[in-house]
mmCIF file of C-alpha atoms in Angstrom:
data_model
loop_
_atom_site.group_PDB
_atom_site.id
_atom_site.type_symbol
_atom_site.label_atom_id
_atom_site.label_comp_id
_atom_site.label_asym_id
_atom_site.label_seq_id
_atom_site.Cartn_x
_atom_site.Cartn_y
_atom_site.Cartn_z
ATOM 1 C CA MET A 1 -0.912 1.312 4.540
ATOM 2 C CA ASN A 2 -0.248 5.025 4.853
ATOM 3 C CA ASN A 3 -2.825 7.457 6.121
ATOM 4 C CA GLU A 4 -4.871 8.526 3.115
ATOM 5 C CA SER A 5 -6.825 11.756 3.033
ATOM 6 C CA THR A 6 -10.542 11.239 3.692
ATOM 7 C CA ILE A 7 -13.567 13.429 4.261
ATOM 8 C CA LEU A 8 -12.841 13.187 8.010
ATOM 9 C CA ASP A 9 -9.680 15.238 7.430
ATOM 10 C CA ARG A 10 -11.782 18.222 6.333
ATOM 11 C CA PHE A 11 -12.466 20.577 9.216
ATOM 12 C CA ILE A 12 -15.695 21.840 7.651
ATOM 13 C CA PHE A 13 -17.093 18.280 7.655
ATOM 14 C CA ARG A 14 -16.154 17.754 11.303
ATOM 15 C CA PHE A 15 -17.581 21.186 12.166
ATOM 16 C CA ILE A 16 -20.974 20.490 10.555
ATOM 17 C CA SER A 17 -21.136 16.967 12.024
ATOM 18 C CA VAL A 18 -20.423 18.285 15.527
ATOM 19 C CA LEU A 19 -23.002 21.035 14.993
ATOM 20 C CA VAL A 20 -25.725 18.489 14.200
ATOM 21 C CA ALA A 21 -24.681 16.132 17.022
ATOM 22 C CA SER A 22 -24.628 19.024 19.519
ATOM 23 C CA LEU A 23 -28.139 20.011 18.512
ATOM 24 C CA TYR A 24 -29.331 16.458 19.133
ATOM 25 C CA VAL A 25 -27.576 16.190 22.502
ATOM 26 C CA SER A 26 -28.832 19.580 23.697
ATOM 27 C CA GLU A 27 -32.413 18.569 22.816
ATOM 28 C CA LEU A 28 -32.134 15.153 24.465
ATOM 29 C CA GLY A 29 -34.801 14.837 27.161
ATOM 30 C CA SER A 30 -36.417 18.201 26.424
ATOM 31 C CA ILE A 31 -40.213 18.303 26.846
ATOM 32 C CA HIS A 32 -40.547 21.254 24.466
ATOM 33 C CA SER A 33 -40.302 21.194 20.674
ATOM 34 C CA ILE A 34 -37.231 22.540 18.913
ATOM 35 C CA PHE A 35 -39.304 25.358 17.436
ATOM 36 C CA GLU A 36 -40.385 26.526 20.885
ATOM 37 C CA ARG A 37 -36.829 26.280 22.179
ATOM 38 C CA LEU A 38 -35.467 28.342 19.303
ATOM 39 C CA LEU A 39 -37.350 31.328 20.729
ATOM 40 C CA THR A 40 -35.591 31.144 24.102
ATOM 41 C CA ILE A 41 -32.188 32.489 25.122
ATOM 42 C CA GLU A 42 -31.578 29.390 27.226
ATOM 43 C CA PHE A 43 -31.541 27.232 24.099
ATOM 44 C CA TYR A 44 -28.682 29.164 22.490
ATOM 45 C CA TYR A 45 -26.741 29.245 25.752
ATOM 46 C CA GLU A 46 -27.096 25.495 26.290
ATOM 47 C CA PHE A 47 -26.491 24.672 22.619
ATOM 48 C CA GLY A 48 -23.432 26.937 22.484
ATOM 49 C CA VAL A 49 -21.842 25.270 25.514
ATOM 50 C CA THR A 50 -22.631 21.791 24.165
ATOM 51 C CA PHE A 51 -21.105 22.664 20.798
ATOM 52 C CA LEU A 52 -18.004 24.175 22.417
ATOM 53 C CA ILE A 53 -17.422 21.010 24.458
ATOM 54 C CA ALA A 54 -18.109 18.749 21.471
ATOM 55 C CA ILE A 55 -15.862 20.559 18.981
ATOM 56 C CA THR A 56 -13.035 20.735 21.538
ATOM 57 C CA VAL A 57 -13.177 17.009 22.247
ATOM 58 C CA THR A 58 -13.628 16.076 18.566
ATOM 59 C CA GLU A 59 -10.600 18.088 17.462
ATOM 60 C CA LEU A 60 -8.562 16.691 20.364
ATOM 61 C CA LEU A 61 -9.562 13.151 19.389
ATOM 62 C CA TYR A 62 -8.720 13.861 15.733
ATOM 63 C CA ARG A 63 -5.212 15.066 16.664
ATOM 64 C CA ILE A 64 -4.688 12.137 19.049
ATOM 65 C CA ASN A 65 -5.649 9.688 16.311
ATOM 66 C CA GLN A 66 -3.248 11.363 13.871
ATOM 67 C CA VAL A 67 -0.363 10.994 16.325
ATOM 68 C CA LEU A 68 -1.239 7.377 17.141
ATOM 69 C CA SER A 69 -1.633 6.491 13.447
ATOM 70 C CA ARG A 70 1.783 7.955 12.708
ATOM 71 C CA LYS A 71 3.644 6.391 15.630
ATOM 72 C CA TYR A 72 1.654 3.198 16.147
ATOM 73 C CA PRO A 73 0.057 2.058 12.858
ATOM 74 C CA LEU A 74 -2.677 -0.471 13.539
ATOM 75 C CA HIS A 75 -1.204 -3.076 11.181
ATOM 76 C CA ASP A 76 2.246 -2.902 12.819
ATOM 77 C CA HIS A 77 1.391 -2.362 16.515
ATOM 78 C CA THR A 78 -2.112 -3.831 16.818
ATOM 79 C CA ALA A 79 -2.216 -4.558 20.567
ATOM 80 C CA MET A 80 -0.408 -1.370 21.606
ATOM 81 C CA ARG A 81 -2.527 0.755 19.251
ATOM 82 C CA ILE A 82 -5.798 -0.650 20.592
ATOM 83 C CA LEU A 83 -4.651 -0.062 24.185
ATOM 84 C CA LEU A 84 -3.520 3.513 23.494
ATOM 85 C CA GLN A 85 -6.677 4.213 21.491
ATOM 86 C CA ILE A 86 -8.841 3.122 24.427
ATOM 87 C CA VAL A 87 -6.857 5.233 26.901
ATOM 88 C CA PHE A 88 -6.284 8.405 24.875
ATOM 89 C CA GLY A 89 -9.125 8.089 22.389
ATOM 90 C CA LEU A 90 -11.912 7.089 24.767
ATOM 91 C CA VAL A 91 -11.090 7.386 28.481
ATOM 92 C CA VAL A 92 -9.279 10.743 28.363
ATOM 93 C CA PRO A 93 -11.887 12.482 26.122
ATOM 94 C CA ALA A 94 -14.752 11.022 28.203
ATOM 95 C CA VAL A 95 -13.213 12.359 31.422
ATOM 96 C CA LEU A 96 -12.610 15.717 29.727
ATOM 97 C CA VAL A 97 -16.249 15.927 28.615
ATOM 98 C CA PHE A 98 -17.441 15.099 32.124
ATOM 99 C CA LEU A 99 -15.177 17.731 33.717
ATOM 100 C CA MET A 100 -16.280 20.431 31.271
ATOM 101 C CA ALA A 101 -19.935 19.504 31.799
ATOM 102 C CA ALA A 102 -19.438 19.566 35.580
ATOM 103 C CA LEU A 103 -17.859 23.015 35.246
ATOM 104 C CA TYR A 104 -20.833 24.214 33.198
ATOM 105 C CA PHE A 105 -23.305 22.947 35.779
ATOM 106 C CA GLY A 106 -21.173 24.301 38.625
ATOM 107 C CA ILE A 107 -21.122 27.801 37.115
ATOM 108 C CA ASN A 108 -24.908 27.657 37.097
ATOM 109 C CA GLY A 109 -24.984 26.495 40.719
ATOM 110 C CA ILE A 110 -26.017 22.921 39.934
ATOM 111 C CA ASN A 111 -24.431 19.714 41.210
ATOM 112 C CA ILE A 112 -23.967 17.476 38.155
ATOM 113 C CA PHE A 113 -24.517 14.372 40.298
ATOM 114 C CA LYS A 114 -28.018 15.616 41.130
ATOM 115 C CA THR A 115 -28.990 15.882 37.452
ATOM 116 C CA ASP A 116 -29.908 13.253 34.852
ATOM 117 C CA TYR A 117 -26.694 14.008 32.915
ATOM 118 C CA LEU A 118 -24.973 10.779 33.966
ATOM 119 C CA VAL A 119 -28.111 8.759 33.188
ATOM 120 C CA PHE A 120 -29.069 10.090 29.746
ATOM 121 C CA VAL A 121 -26.382 12.340 28.260
ATOM 122 C CA PHE A 122 -23.055 10.868 29.379
ATOM 123 C CA PRO A 123 -23.769 7.305 28.096
ATOM 124 C CA LEU A 124 -24.630 8.868 24.726
ATOM 125 C CA VAL A 125 -21.360 10.813 24.833
ATOM 126 C CA VAL A 126 -19.424 7.573 25.409
ATOM 127 C CA VAL A 127 -21.227 5.901 22.493
ATOM 128 C CA LEU A 128 -20.440 8.875 20.238
ATOM 129 C CA LEU A 129 -16.782 8.763 21.293
ATOM 130 C CA ILE A 130 -16.615 5.058 20.441
ATOM 131 C CA LEU A 131 -18.162 5.756 17.029
ATOM 132 C CA LEU A 132 -15.704 8.604 16.423
ATOM 133 C CA ASN A 133 -12.770 6.351 17.272
ATOM 134 C CA LEU A 134 -14.032 3.670 14.906
ATOM 135 C CA LEU A 135 -14.541 6.228 12.142
ATOM 136 C CA PHE A 136 -11.091 7.791 12.543
ATOM 137 C CA ILE A 137 -9.430 4.351 12.555
ATOM 138 C CA LEU A 138 -11.444 2.402 9.981
ATOM 139 C CA VAL A 139 -12.413 4.964 7.326
ATOM 140 C CA PRO A 140 -8.813 5.312 6.004
ATOM 141 C CA TYR A 141 -8.662 1.515 5.654
ATOM 142 C CA PHE A 142 -11.927 1.415 3.698
ATOM 143 C CA VAL A 143 -10.675 4.247 1.484
ATOM 144 C CA HIS A 144 -7.424 2.359 0.959
ATOM 145 C CA ALA A 145 -9.294 -0.854 0.067
ATOM 146 C CA TYR A 146 -11.539 1.025 -2.373
ATOM 147 C CA ARG A 147 -8.528 2.645 -3.974
ATOM 148 C CA LEU A 148 -6.800 -0.719 -4.389
ATOM 149 C CA GLN A 149 -9.937 -2.213 -5.910
ATOM 150 C CA LYS A 150 -10.254 0.731 -8.279
ATOM 151 C CA GLU A 151 -6.650 0.319 -9.347
ATOM 152 C CA ALA A 152 -6.893 -3.461 -9.732
ATOM 153 C CA GLY A 153 -7.925 -3.212 -13.373
ATOM 154 C CA THR A 154 -5.061 -0.814 -14.069
ATOM 155 C CA VAL A 155 -2.594 -3.152 -12.396
ATOM 156 C CA ARG A 156 -3.828 -6.116 -14.432
ATOM 157 C CA ASN A 157 -3.388 -4.133 -17.635
ATOM 158 C CA LEU A 158 0.025 -3.027 -16.436
ATOM 159 C CA ASP A 159 1.028 -6.620 -15.771
ATOM 160 C CA ARG A 160 0.194 -7.524 -19.349
ATOM 161 C CA GLU A 161 2.259 -4.591 -20.583
ATOM 162 C CA ASN A 162 5.124 -5.582 -18.306
ATOM 163 C CA MET A 163 5.214 -9.049 -19.824
ATOM 164 C CA SER A 164 6.066 -7.476 -23.164
ATOM 165 C CA SER A 165 8.235 -4.631 -21.875
ATOM 166 C CA GLY A 166 10.412 -6.771 -19.588
ATOM 167 C CA LEU A 167 9.410 -5.003 -16.319
ATOM 168 C CA LEU A 168 9.267 -7.794 -13.743
ATOM 169 C CA ASN A 169 7.696 -7.643 -10.262
ATOM 170 C CA PRO A 170 6.388 -4.070 -10.617
ATOM 171 C CA VAL A 171 5.979 -2.136 -7.354
ATOM 172 C CA LYS A 172 3.729 0.903 -7.095
ATOM 173 C CA VAL A 173 5.287 4.110 -5.742
ATOM 174 C CA LEU A 174 4.041 7.667 -5.286
ATOM 175 C CA ASP A 175 6.192 10.142 -7.171
ATOM 176 C CA GLY A 176 4.946 13.574 -6.163
ATOM 177 C CA ALA A 177 1.297 13.796 -7.222
ATOM 178 C CA SER A 178 1.591 10.898 -9.680
ATOM 179 C CA VAL A 179 1.644 7.119 -9.349
ATOM 180 C CA ARG A 180 4.155 4.994 -11.206
ATOM 181 C CA TYR A 181 5.609 1.509 -11.091
ATOM 182 C CA ILE A 182 9.227 0.507 -10.640
ATOM 183 C CA ASN A 183 11.073 -2.746 -11.150
ATOM 184 C CA ALA A 184 11.653 -4.713 -7.952
ATOM 185 C CA ASN A 185 15.287 -5.157 -8.992
ATOM 186 C CA ASP A 186 15.781 -1.377 -8.650
ATOM 187 C CA ILE A 187 14.814 -1.484 -4.962
ATOM 188 C CA LEU A 188 17.595 -1.466 -2.386
ATOM 189 C CA LEU A 189 15.715 -0.966 0.884
ATOM 190 C CA ALA A 190 12.192 -0.507 2.186
ATOM 191 C CA TYR A 191 11.530 0.906 5.654
ATOM 192 C CA ILE A 192 8.975 2.598 7.874
ATOM 193 C CA ILE A 193 9.492 6.182 9.052
ATOM 194 C CA GLU A 194 6.761 7.751 11.218
ATOM 195 C CA GLY A 195 4.154 5.344 9.885
ATOM 196 C CA LYS A 196 5.073 5.893 6.228
ATOM 197 C CA VAL A 197 6.639 3.203 4.062
ATOM 198 C CA LEU A 198 9.560 4.474 1.977
ATOM 199 C CA ILE A 199 11.489 2.686 -0.753
ATOM 200 C CA LYS A 200 15.165 3.394 -1.429
ATOM 201 C CA CYS A 201 16.002 2.888 -5.106
ATOM 202 C CA SER A 202 19.316 2.682 -6.891
ATOM 203 C CA GLU A 203 18.407 5.412 -9.391
ATOM 204 C CA SER A 204 15.271 7.223 -8.182
ATOM 205 C CA GLY A 205 16.373 7.833 -4.593
ATOM 206 C CA GLU A 206 13.734 7.655 -1.863
ATOM 207 C CA LEU A 207 10.109 7.123 -2.913
ATOM 208 C CA LEU A 208 6.862 6.829 -0.961
ATOM 209 C CA THR A 209 4.583 3.812 -1.399
ATOM 210 C CA ASP A 210 1.149 2.957 -0.041
ATOM 211 C CA HIS A 211 2.100 -0.702 0.325
ATOM 212 C CA THR A 212 2.741 -2.032 3.821
ATOM 213 C CA LEU A 213 6.022 -3.811 4.511
ATOM 214 C CA ASP A 214 4.045 -7.060 4.715
ATOM 215 C CA GLU A 215 2.702 -6.447 1.212
ATOM 216 C CA LEU A 216 6.160 -5.561 -0.093
ATOM 217 C CA GLU A 217 7.601 -8.695 1.489
ATOM 218 C CA SER A 218 5.128 -10.789 -0.513
ATOM 219 C CA LEU A 219 5.760 -8.816 -3.722
ATOM 220 C CA LEU A 220 9.559 -8.901 -3.650
ATOM 221 C CA PRO A 221 11.462 -12.084 -4.589
ATOM 222 C CA GLY A 222 12.478 -13.925 -1.426
ATOM 223 C CA ASP A 223 15.861 -14.975 -2.771
ATOM 224 C CA GLN A 224 16.866 -11.330 -3.214
ATOM 225 C CA PHE A 225 15.112 -9.560 -0.309
ATOM 226 C CA PHE A 226 14.915 -10.291 3.427
ATOM 227 C CA ARG A 227 12.612 -8.884 6.114
ATOM 228 C CA ILE A 228 15.285 -7.765 8.586
ATOM 229 C CA ASN A 229 12.719 -6.678 11.179
ATOM 230 C CA ARG A 230 9.288 -5.097 11.358
ATOM 231 C CA LYS A 231 10.665 -1.787 10.052
ATOM 232 C CA LEU A 232 13.153 -2.864 7.381
ATOM 233 C CA ILE A 233 13.458 -4.971 4.225
ATOM 234 C CA ALA A 234 16.887 -5.135 2.582
ATOM 235 C CA LYS A 235 18.225 -6.442 -0.717
ATOM 236 C CA LYS A 236 20.927 -9.109 -0.566
ATOM 237 C CA ASP A 237 23.401 -6.898 -2.464
ATOM 238 C CA CYS A 238 23.039 -4.259 0.291
ATOM 239 C CA CYS A 239 23.884 -6.675 3.116
ATOM 240 C CA HIS A 240 27.679 -6.888 3.380
ATOM 241 C CA GLY A 241 27.915 -8.968 6.542
ATOM 242 C CA TYR A 242 26.645 -9.343 10.086
ATOM 243 C CA ARG A 243 27.859 -9.082 13.653
ATOM 244 C CA PRO A 244 26.560 -11.285 16.504
ATOM 245 C CA GLU A 245 24.868 -9.305 19.268
ATOM 246 C CA SER A 246 23.463 -10.210 22.677
ATOM 247 C CA TYR A 247 20.607 -12.695 23.070
ATOM 248 C CA GLY A 248 21.304 -14.287 19.683
ATOM 249 C CA LYS A 249 20.538 -11.175 17.651
ATOM 250 C CA LEU A 250 22.480 -10.123 14.551
ATOM 251 C CA GLU A 251 23.552 -6.593 13.648
ATOM 252 C CA ILE A 252 23.569 -6.335 9.849
ATOM 253 C CA GLU A 253 25.980 -4.113 7.933
ATOM 254 C CA VAL A 254 23.762 -2.497 5.314
ATOM 255 C CA SER A 255 24.765 -0.042 2.600
ATOM 256 C CA PRO A 256 23.253 2.400 1.940
ATOM 257 C CA VAL A 257 22.730 2.843 5.669
ATOM 258 C CA PRO A 258 18.997 2.767 6.494
ATOM 259 C CA PRO A 259 17.423 5.336 8.868
ATOM 260 C CA VAL A 260 16.116 2.487 11.055
ATOM 261 C CA PRO A 261 17.958 -0.218 13.051
ATOM 262 C CA ALA A 262 19.193 -3.178 10.977
ATOM 263 C CA THR A 263 18.956 -5.804 13.708
ATOM 264 C CA VAL A 264 17.716 -9.341 13.114
ATOM 265 C CA SER A 265 15.971 -11.001 16.054
ATOM 266 C CA GLN A 266 17.089 -14.314 17.527
ATOM 267 C CA ASN A 267 14.089 -16.055 15.951
ATOM 268 C CA LYS A 268 15.089 -14.970 12.437
ATOM 269 C CA ALA A 269 18.882 -15.166 12.836
ATOM 270 C CA LYS A 270 19.188 -18.699 11.465
ATOM 271 C CA ALA A 271 16.978 -17.921 8.472
ATOM 272 C CA PHE A 272 19.043 -14.807 7.731
ATOM 273 C CA LYS A 273 22.337 -16.734 7.825
ATOM 274 C CA GLU A 274 20.938 -19.300 5.413
ATOM 275 C CA TRP A 275 19.609 -16.542 3.150
ATOM 276 C CA ILE A 276 22.817 -14.471 3.120
ATOM 277 C CA GLY A 277 24.862 -17.535 2.222
ATOM 278 C CA SER A 278 28.667 -17.337 2.059
ATOM 279 C CA ARG A 279 29.119 -13.859 3.481
ATOM 280 C CA ILE A 280 31.172 -14.085 6.640
ATOM 281 C CA PRO A 281 30.458 -12.436 10.000
ATOM 282 C CA ILE A 282 32.103 -9.106 10.766
ATOM 283 C CA ASP A 283 34.568 -9.083 13.645
#
């Protein structure tokens, strides 16, 4: 699944959400009503600092999540992504919030450890950071699932049309701003570049798809396509031979040359040799 645009990608939405959350946090534990506080300068000073800290951390977390989603997609690097998300999406922002809050209190001559910040406010900050991480990670998946469900009827109709038109094993691709379907037989390679799944076709060149490689592997006929590794699927006609490498791996000669390594692991080497058939190893 590629990162799909959601409401979380709109800065104005993040801005308003942070504004509301900052108002709540700044009022947490106050013994005066919001209407009384609105008439004091202290309210605007405290609210302004809270908002500045919150928007800084939110935007940092948003950028961190974008980088992690591009380099470590959750469906391809689950364990590593969760670990990095905890470190850079939760621990680092939480420490940053604490340091900025300590600086704010220090400027005002207050020791943060002698306040109720760590008792009331900081636990809430951690909870909000966890919720933000979950939103940034899961919302694109829900949007993707909704989009697939919405398109299910179209795909079923397309399948019926394909039966009469001769288009077998249709695969959805994104061609500019439009969506179209191509015949699986036209596909040469499929690979992941920076978290995006691209399909190399014999006639259409390189096309973007919102399928994962796992989904493509199940869609494409197994006698014609092989999952070389976690980043590459290749058609049999594109595999011209293989070269034994260390630790039982195989280096595959693929044409056109893919932008990712074409190395088969030791665990899949036997299956690849059986799949490729009579083609001899390369010296």
